[in-house]
PDB file of C-alpha atoms in Angstrom:
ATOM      1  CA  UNK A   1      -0.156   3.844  -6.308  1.00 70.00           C
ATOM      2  CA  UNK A   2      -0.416   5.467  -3.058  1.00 85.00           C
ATOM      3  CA  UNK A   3      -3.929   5.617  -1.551  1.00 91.00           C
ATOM      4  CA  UNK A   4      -5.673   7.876   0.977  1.00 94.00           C
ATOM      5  CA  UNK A   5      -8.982   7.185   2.987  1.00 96.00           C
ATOM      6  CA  UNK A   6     -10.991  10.790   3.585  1.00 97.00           C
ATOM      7  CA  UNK A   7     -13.454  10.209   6.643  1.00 96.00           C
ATOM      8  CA  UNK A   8     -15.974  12.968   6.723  1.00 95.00           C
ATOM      9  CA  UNK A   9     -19.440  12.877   7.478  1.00 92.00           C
ATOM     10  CA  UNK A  10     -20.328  16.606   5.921  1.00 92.00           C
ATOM     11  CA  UNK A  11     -20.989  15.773   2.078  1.00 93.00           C
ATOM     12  CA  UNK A  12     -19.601  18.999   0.727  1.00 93.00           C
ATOM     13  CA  UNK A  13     -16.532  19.462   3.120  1.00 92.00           C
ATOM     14  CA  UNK A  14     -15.865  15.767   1.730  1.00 93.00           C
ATOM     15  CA  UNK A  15     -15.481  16.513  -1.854  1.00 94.00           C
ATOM     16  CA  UNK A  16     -13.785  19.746  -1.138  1.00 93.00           C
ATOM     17  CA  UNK A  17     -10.938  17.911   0.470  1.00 94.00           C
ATOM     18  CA  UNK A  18     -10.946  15.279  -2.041  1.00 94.00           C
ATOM     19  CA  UNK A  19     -10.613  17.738  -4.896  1.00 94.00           C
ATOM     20  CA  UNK A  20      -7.298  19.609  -2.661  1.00 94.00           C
ATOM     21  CA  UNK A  21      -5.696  16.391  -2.104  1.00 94.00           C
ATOM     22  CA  UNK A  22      -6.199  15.628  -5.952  1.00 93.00           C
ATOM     23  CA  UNK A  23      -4.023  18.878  -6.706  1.00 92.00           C
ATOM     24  CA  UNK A  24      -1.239  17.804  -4.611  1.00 91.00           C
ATOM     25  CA  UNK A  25      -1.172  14.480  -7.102  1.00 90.00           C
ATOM     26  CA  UNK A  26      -3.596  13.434  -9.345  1.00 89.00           C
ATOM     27  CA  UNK A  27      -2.056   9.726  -9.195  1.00 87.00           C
ATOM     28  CA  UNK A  28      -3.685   9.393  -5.593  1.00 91.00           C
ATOM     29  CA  UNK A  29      -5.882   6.772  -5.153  1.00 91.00           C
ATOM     30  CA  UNK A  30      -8.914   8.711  -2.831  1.00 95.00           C
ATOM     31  CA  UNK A  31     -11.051   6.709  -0.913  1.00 96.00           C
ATOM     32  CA  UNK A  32     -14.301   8.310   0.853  1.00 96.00           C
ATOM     33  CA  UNK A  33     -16.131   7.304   3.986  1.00 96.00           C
ATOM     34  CA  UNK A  34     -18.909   8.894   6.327  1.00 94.00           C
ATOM     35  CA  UNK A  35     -18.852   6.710   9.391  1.00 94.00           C
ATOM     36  CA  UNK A  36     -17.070   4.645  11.033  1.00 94.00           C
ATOM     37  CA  UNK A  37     -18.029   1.651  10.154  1.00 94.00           C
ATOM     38  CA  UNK A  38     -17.577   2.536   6.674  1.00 95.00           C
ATOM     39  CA  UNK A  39     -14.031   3.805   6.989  1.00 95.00           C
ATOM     40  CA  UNK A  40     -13.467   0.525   8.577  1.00 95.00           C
ATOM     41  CA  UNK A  41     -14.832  -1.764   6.222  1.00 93.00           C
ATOM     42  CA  UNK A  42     -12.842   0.076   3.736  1.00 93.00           C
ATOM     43  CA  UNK A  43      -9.785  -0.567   5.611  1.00 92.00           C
ATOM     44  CA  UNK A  44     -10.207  -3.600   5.441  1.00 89.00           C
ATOM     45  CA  UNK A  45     -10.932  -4.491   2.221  1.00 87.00           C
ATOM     46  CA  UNK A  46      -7.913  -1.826   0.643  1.00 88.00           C
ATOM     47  CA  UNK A  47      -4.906  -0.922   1.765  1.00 87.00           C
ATOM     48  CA  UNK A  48      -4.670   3.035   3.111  1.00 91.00           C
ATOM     49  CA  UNK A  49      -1.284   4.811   3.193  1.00 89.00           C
ATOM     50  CA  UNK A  50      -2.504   7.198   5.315  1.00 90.00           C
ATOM     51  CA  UNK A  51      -6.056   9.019   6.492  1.00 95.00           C
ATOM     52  CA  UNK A  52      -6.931  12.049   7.283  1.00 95.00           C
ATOM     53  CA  UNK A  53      -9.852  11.766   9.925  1.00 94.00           C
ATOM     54  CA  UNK A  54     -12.549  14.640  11.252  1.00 92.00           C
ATOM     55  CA  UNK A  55     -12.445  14.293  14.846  1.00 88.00           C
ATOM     56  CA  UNK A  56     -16.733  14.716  15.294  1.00 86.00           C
ATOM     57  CA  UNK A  57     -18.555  12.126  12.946  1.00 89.00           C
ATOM     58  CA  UNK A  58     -22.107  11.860  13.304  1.00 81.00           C
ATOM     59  CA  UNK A  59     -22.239   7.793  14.682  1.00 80.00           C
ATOM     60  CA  UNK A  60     -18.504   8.179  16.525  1.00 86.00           C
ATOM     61  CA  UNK A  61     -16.014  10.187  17.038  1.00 88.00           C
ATOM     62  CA  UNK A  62     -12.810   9.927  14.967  1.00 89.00           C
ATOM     63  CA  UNK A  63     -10.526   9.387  18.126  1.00 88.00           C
ATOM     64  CA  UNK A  64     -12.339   6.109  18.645  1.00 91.00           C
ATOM     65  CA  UNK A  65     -12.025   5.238  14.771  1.00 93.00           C
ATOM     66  CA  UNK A  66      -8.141   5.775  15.017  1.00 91.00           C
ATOM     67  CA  UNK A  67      -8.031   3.777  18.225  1.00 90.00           C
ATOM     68  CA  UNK A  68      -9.494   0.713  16.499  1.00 93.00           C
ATOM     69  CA  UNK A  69      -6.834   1.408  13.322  1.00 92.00           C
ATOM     70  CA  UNK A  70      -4.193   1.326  15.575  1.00 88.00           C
ATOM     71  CA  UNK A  71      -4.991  -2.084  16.945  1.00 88.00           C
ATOM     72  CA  UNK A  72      -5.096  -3.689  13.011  1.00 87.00           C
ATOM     73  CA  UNK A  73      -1.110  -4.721  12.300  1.00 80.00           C
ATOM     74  CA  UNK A  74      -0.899  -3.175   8.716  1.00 84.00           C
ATOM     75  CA  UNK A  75      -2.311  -0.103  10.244  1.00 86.00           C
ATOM     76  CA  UNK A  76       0.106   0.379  13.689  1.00 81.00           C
ATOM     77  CA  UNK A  77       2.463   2.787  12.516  1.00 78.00           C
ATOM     78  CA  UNK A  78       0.108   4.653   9.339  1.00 85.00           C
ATOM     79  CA  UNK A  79       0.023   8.190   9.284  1.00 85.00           C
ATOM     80  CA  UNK A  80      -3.395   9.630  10.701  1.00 89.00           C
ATOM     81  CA  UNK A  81      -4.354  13.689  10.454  1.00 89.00           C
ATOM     82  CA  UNK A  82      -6.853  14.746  12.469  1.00 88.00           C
ATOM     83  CA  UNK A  83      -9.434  17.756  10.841  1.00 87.00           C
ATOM     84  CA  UNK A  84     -11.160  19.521  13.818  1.00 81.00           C
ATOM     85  CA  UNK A  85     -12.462  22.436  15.197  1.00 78.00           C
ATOM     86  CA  UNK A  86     -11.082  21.704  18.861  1.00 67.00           C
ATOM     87  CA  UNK A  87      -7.075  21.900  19.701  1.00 64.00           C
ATOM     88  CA  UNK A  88      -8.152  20.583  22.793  1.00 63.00           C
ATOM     89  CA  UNK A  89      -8.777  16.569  21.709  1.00 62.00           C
ATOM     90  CA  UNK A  90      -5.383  17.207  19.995  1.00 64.00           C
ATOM     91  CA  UNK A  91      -3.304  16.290  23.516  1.00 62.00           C
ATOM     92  CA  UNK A  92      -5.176  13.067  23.639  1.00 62.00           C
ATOM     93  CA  UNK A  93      -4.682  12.622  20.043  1.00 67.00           C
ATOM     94  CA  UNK A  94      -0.843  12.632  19.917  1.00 63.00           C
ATOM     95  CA  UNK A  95      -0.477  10.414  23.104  1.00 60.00           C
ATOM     96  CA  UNK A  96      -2.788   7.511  22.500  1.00 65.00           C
ATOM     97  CA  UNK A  97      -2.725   7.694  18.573  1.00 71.00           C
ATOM     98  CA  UNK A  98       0.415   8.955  17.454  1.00 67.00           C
ATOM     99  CA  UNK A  99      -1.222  10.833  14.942  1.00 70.00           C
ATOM    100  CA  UNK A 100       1.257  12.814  12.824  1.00 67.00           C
ATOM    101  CA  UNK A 101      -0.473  16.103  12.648  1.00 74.00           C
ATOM    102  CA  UNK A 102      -3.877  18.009  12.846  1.00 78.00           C
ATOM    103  CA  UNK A 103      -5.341  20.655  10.636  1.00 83.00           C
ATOM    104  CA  UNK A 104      -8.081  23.063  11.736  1.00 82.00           C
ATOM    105  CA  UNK A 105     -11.774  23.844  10.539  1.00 84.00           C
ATOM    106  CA  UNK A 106     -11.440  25.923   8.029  1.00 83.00           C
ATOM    107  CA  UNK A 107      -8.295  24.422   6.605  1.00 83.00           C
ATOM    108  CA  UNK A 108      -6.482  26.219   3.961  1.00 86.00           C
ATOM    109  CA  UNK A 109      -6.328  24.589   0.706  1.00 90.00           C
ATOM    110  CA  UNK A 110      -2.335  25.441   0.404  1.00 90.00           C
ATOM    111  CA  UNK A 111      -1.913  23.426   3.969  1.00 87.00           C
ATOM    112  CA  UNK A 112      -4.054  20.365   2.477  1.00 91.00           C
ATOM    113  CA  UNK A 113      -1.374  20.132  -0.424  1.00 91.00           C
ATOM    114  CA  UNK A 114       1.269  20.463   1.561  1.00 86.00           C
ATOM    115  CA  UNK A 115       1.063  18.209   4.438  1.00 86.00           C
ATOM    116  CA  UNK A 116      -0.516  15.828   1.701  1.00 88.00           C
ATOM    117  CA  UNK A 117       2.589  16.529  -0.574  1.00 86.00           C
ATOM    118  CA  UNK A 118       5.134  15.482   2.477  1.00 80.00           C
ATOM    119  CA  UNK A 119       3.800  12.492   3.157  1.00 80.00           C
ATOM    120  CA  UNK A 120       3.488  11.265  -0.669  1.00 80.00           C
ATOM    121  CA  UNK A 121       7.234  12.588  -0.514  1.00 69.00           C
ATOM    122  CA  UNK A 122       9.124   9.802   0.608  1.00 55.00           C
ATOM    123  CA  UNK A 123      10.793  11.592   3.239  1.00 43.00           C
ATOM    124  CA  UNK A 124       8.858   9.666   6.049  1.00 44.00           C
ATOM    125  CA  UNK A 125       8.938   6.115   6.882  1.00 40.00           C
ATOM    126  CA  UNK A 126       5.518   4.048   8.275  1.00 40.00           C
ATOM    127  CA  UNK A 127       7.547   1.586  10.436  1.00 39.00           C
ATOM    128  CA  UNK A 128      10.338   3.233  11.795  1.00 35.00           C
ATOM    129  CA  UNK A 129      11.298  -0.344  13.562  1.00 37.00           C
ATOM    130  CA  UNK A 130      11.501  -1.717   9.692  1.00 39.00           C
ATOM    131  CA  UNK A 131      12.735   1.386   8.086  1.00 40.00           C
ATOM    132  CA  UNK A 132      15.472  -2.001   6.891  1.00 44.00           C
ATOM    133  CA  UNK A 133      13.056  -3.454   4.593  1.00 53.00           C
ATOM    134  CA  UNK A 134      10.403  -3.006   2.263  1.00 75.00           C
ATOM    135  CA  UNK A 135       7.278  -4.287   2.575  1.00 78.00           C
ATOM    136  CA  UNK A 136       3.953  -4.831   0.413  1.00 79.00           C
ATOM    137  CA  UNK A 137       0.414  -4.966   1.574  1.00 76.00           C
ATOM    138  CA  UNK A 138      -2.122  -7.222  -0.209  1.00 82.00           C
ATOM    139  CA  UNK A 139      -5.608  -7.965   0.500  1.00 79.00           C
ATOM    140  CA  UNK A 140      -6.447 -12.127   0.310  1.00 83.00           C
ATOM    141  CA  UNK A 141      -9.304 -13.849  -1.155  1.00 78.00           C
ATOM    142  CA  UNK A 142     -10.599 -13.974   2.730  1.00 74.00           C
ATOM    143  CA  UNK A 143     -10.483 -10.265   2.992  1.00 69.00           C
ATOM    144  CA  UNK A 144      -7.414 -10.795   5.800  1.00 76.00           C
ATOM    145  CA  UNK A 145      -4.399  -8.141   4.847  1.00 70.00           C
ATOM    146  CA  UNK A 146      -0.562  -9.613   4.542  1.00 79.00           C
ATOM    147  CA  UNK A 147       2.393  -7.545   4.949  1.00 79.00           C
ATOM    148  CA  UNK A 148       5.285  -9.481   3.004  1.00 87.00           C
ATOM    149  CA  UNK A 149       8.481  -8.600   2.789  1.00 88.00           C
ATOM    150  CA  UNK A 150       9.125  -7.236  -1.218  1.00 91.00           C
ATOM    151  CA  UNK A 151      12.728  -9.351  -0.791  1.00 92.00           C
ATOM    152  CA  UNK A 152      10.856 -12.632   0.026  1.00 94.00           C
ATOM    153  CA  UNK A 153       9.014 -12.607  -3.065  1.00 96.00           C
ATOM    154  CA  UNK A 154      10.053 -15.311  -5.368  1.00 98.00           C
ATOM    155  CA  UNK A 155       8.037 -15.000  -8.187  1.00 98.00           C
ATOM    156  CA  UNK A 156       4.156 -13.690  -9.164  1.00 97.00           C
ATOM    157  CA  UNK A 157       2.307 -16.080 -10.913  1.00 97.00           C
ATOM    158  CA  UNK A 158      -1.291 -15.845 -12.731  1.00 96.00           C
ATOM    159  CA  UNK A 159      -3.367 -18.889 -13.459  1.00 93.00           C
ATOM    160  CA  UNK A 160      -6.701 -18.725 -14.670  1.00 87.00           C
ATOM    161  CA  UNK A 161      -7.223 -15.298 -13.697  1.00 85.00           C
ATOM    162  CA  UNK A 162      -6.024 -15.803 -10.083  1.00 93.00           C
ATOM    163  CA  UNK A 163      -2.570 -14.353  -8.826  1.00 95.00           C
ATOM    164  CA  UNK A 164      -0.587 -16.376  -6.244  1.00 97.00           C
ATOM    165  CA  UNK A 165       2.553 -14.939  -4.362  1.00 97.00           C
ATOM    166  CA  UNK A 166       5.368 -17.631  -3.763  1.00 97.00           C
ATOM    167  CA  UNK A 167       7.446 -16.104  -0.837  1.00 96.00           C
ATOM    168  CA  UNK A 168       9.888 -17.495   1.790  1.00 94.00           C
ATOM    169  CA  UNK A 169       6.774 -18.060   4.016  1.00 91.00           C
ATOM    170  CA  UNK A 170       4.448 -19.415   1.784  1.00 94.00           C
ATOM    171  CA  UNK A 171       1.876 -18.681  -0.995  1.00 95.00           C
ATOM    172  CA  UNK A 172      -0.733 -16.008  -0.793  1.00 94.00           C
ATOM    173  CA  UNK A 173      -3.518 -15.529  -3.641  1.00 93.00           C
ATOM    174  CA  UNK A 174      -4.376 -11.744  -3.469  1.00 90.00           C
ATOM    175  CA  UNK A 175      -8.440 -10.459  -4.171  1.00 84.00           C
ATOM    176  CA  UNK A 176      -9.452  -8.703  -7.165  1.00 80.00           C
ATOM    177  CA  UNK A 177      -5.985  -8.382  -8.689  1.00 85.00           C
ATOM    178  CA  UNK A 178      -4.052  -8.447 -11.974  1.00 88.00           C
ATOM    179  CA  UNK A 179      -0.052  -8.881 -12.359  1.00 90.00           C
ATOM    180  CA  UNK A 180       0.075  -5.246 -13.641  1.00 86.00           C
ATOM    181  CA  UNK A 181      -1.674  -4.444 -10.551  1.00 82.00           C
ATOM    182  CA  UNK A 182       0.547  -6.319  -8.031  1.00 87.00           C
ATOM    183  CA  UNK A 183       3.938  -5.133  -9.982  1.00 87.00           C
ATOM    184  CA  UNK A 184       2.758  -1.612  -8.632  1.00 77.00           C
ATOM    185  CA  UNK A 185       1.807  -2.406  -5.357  1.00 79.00           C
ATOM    186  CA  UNK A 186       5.328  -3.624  -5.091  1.00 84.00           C
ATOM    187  CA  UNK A 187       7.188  -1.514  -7.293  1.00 78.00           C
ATOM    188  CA  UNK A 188      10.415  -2.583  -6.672  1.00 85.00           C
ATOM    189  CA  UNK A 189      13.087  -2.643  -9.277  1.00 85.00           C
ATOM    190  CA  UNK A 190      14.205  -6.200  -8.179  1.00 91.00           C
ATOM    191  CA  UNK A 191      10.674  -7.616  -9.318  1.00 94.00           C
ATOM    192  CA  UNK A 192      10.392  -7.839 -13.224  1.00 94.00           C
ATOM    193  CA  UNK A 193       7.547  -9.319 -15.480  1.00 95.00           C
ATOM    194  CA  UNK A 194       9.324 -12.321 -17.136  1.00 96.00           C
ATOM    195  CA  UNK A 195       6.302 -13.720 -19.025  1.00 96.00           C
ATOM    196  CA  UNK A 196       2.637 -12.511 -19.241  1.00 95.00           C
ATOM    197  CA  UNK A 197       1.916 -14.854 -17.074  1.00 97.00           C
ATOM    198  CA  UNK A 198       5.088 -14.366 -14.451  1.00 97.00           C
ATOM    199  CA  UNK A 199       6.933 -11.526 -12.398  1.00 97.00           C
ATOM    200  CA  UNK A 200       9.878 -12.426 -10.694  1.00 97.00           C
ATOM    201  CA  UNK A 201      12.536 -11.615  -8.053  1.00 96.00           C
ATOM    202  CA  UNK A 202      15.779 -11.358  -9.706  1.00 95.00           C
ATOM    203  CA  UNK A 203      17.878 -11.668  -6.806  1.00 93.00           C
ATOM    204  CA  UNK A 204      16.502 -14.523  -5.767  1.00 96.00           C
ATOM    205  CA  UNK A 205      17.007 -16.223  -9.448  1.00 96.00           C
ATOM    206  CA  UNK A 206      19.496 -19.290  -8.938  1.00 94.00           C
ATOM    207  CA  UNK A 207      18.885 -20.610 -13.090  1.00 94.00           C
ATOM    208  CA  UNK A 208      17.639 -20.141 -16.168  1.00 95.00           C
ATOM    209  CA  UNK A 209      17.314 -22.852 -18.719  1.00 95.00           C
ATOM    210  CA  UNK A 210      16.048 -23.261 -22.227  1.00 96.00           C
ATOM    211  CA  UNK A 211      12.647 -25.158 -22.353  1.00 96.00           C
ATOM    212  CA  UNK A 212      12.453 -23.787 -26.293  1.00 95.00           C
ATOM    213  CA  UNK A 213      13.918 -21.373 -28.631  1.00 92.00           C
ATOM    214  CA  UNK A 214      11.574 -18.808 -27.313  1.00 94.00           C
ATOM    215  CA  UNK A 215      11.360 -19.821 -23.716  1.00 97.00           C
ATOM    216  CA  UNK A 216      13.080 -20.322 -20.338  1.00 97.00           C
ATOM    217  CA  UNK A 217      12.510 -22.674 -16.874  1.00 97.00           C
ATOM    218  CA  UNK A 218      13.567 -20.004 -13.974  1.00 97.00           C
ATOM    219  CA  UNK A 219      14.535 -21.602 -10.975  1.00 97.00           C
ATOM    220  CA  UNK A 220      14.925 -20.296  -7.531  1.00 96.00           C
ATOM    221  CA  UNK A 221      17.374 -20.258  -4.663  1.00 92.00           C
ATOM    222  CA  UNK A 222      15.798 -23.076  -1.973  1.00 94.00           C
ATOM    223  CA  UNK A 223      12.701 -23.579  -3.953  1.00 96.00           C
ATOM    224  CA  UNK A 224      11.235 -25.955  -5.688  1.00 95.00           C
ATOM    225  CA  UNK A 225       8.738 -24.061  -7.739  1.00 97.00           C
ATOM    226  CA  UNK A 226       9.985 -22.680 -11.381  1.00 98.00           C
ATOM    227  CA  UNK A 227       8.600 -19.518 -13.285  1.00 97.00           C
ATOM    228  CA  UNK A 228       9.042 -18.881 -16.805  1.00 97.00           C
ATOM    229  CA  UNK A 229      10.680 -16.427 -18.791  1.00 97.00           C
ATOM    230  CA  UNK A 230       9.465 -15.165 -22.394  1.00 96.00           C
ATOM    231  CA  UNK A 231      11.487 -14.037 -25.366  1.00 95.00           C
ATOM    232  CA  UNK A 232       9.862 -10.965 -25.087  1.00 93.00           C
ATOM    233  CA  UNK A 233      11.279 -10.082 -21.456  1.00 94.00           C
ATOM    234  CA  UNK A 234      14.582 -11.791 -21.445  1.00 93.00           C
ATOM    235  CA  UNK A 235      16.572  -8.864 -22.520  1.00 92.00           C
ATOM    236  CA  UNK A 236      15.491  -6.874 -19.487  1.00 91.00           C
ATOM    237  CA  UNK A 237      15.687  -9.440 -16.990  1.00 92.00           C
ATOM    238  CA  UNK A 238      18.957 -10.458 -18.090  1.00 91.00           C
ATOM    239  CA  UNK A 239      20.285  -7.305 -17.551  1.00 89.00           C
ATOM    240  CA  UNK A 240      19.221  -6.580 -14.314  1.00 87.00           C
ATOM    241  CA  UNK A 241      20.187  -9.943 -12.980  1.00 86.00           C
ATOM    242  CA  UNK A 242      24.000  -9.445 -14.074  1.00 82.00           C
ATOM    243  CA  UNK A 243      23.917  -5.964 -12.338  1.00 78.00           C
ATOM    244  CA  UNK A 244      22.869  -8.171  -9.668  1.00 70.00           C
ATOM    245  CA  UNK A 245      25.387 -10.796  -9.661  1.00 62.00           C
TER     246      UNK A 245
END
């Protein structure tokens, strides 16, 4: 699920632009902030696919919030639209912050779901210097973001409520999540559910052997770590990982 962090101070203009954005796709996941500080706390603690940012807040100015976006990793290359009343911060805007476009006081409700409907689109790319790979962000335990590379993921696991990510670099235990929840974060068609426990990376899948009649020890290409895979699941898993052979 995509998500998208609104940061305007005026209540009703807020909620206006919440409910356009909602018709361009209901599946949004619409964050709200009226200060700084609270957009970046927010930030923080979720990751934002892309803002959209009124240049005059009431503590700060919206420039400065971008500014301090722009020096968080996860957050170097996200889309940022300015709302304002000036054209004139726009120069600075597009120099310094890259943003990728602004919209004008009063915007138009069909440019709100259009510019909104590009970007949800697929037809950009965040990180045109790793337009090669795909890449998940997850908030840790610590409140610290991690970008990982989808392809490096070895397998999900959940124990005792907590989720842990093996990948190439090492394990990371996400905050407030579910394996249902991290499957769609990634969504990649290379990650399957394998147990209710488990999710894992069929191309990285070296064996499978039989632990039961019902269940299977899944072991991994230069890792010592095994997931397992469920009766229920093995169908679909199989299948992929021959189309993947």
């Amino acid at each position: 699920m995509l998500s998208v962090l609104i940061v305007e101070d005026d209540h009703i203009q807020r909620k206006n632009l919440v409910k356009m954005i909602y018709e361009a796709d209901k599946n949004l996941d619409i964050y709200e902030a009226e200060s700084m500080e609270e957009a970046l706390n927010m930030s923080k603690e979720n990751y934002i696919n892309f803002f959209y940012i009124d240049i005059f807040l009431k503590d700060s100015s919206g420039l400065d919030l971008a500014l301090e976006l722009r020096k968080m990793e996860i957050y170097k290359f996200t889309w940022i639209i300015f709302i304002t009343t000036h054209v004139k911060y726009m120069l600075q805007a597009f120099k310094e912050i890259h943003c990728y476009d602004y919209i004008i006081k009063p915007y138009r409700k069909e440019e709100i779901i259009e510019t909104t409907r590009f970007l949800i689109s697929g037809r950009y790319k965040y990180n045109i210097k790793e337009d090669k790979n795909r890449y998940a962000v997850f908030v840790l335990q610590n409140s610290i973001s991690v970008k990982l590379n989808i392809d490096e993921i070895f397998f999900i696991e959940v124990n005792l409520r907590k989720v842990t990510l093996h990948t190439k670099k090492g394990k990371y235990q996400p905050k407030k999540m579910s394996l249902s929840k991290a499957l769609v974060i990634i969504n990649a068609d290379n990650i399957l559910q394998s147990h209710k426990s488990f999710a894992v990376n069929v191309k990285l899948i070296n064996k499978m052997e039989s632990i039961s009649p019902k269940l299977w020890k899944i072991s991994f290409v230069n890792y010592e770590e095994n997931a397992l895979l469920s009766y229920k699941f093995k169908d679909a898993v199989t299948e992929v990982l021959k189309k993947n052979i």
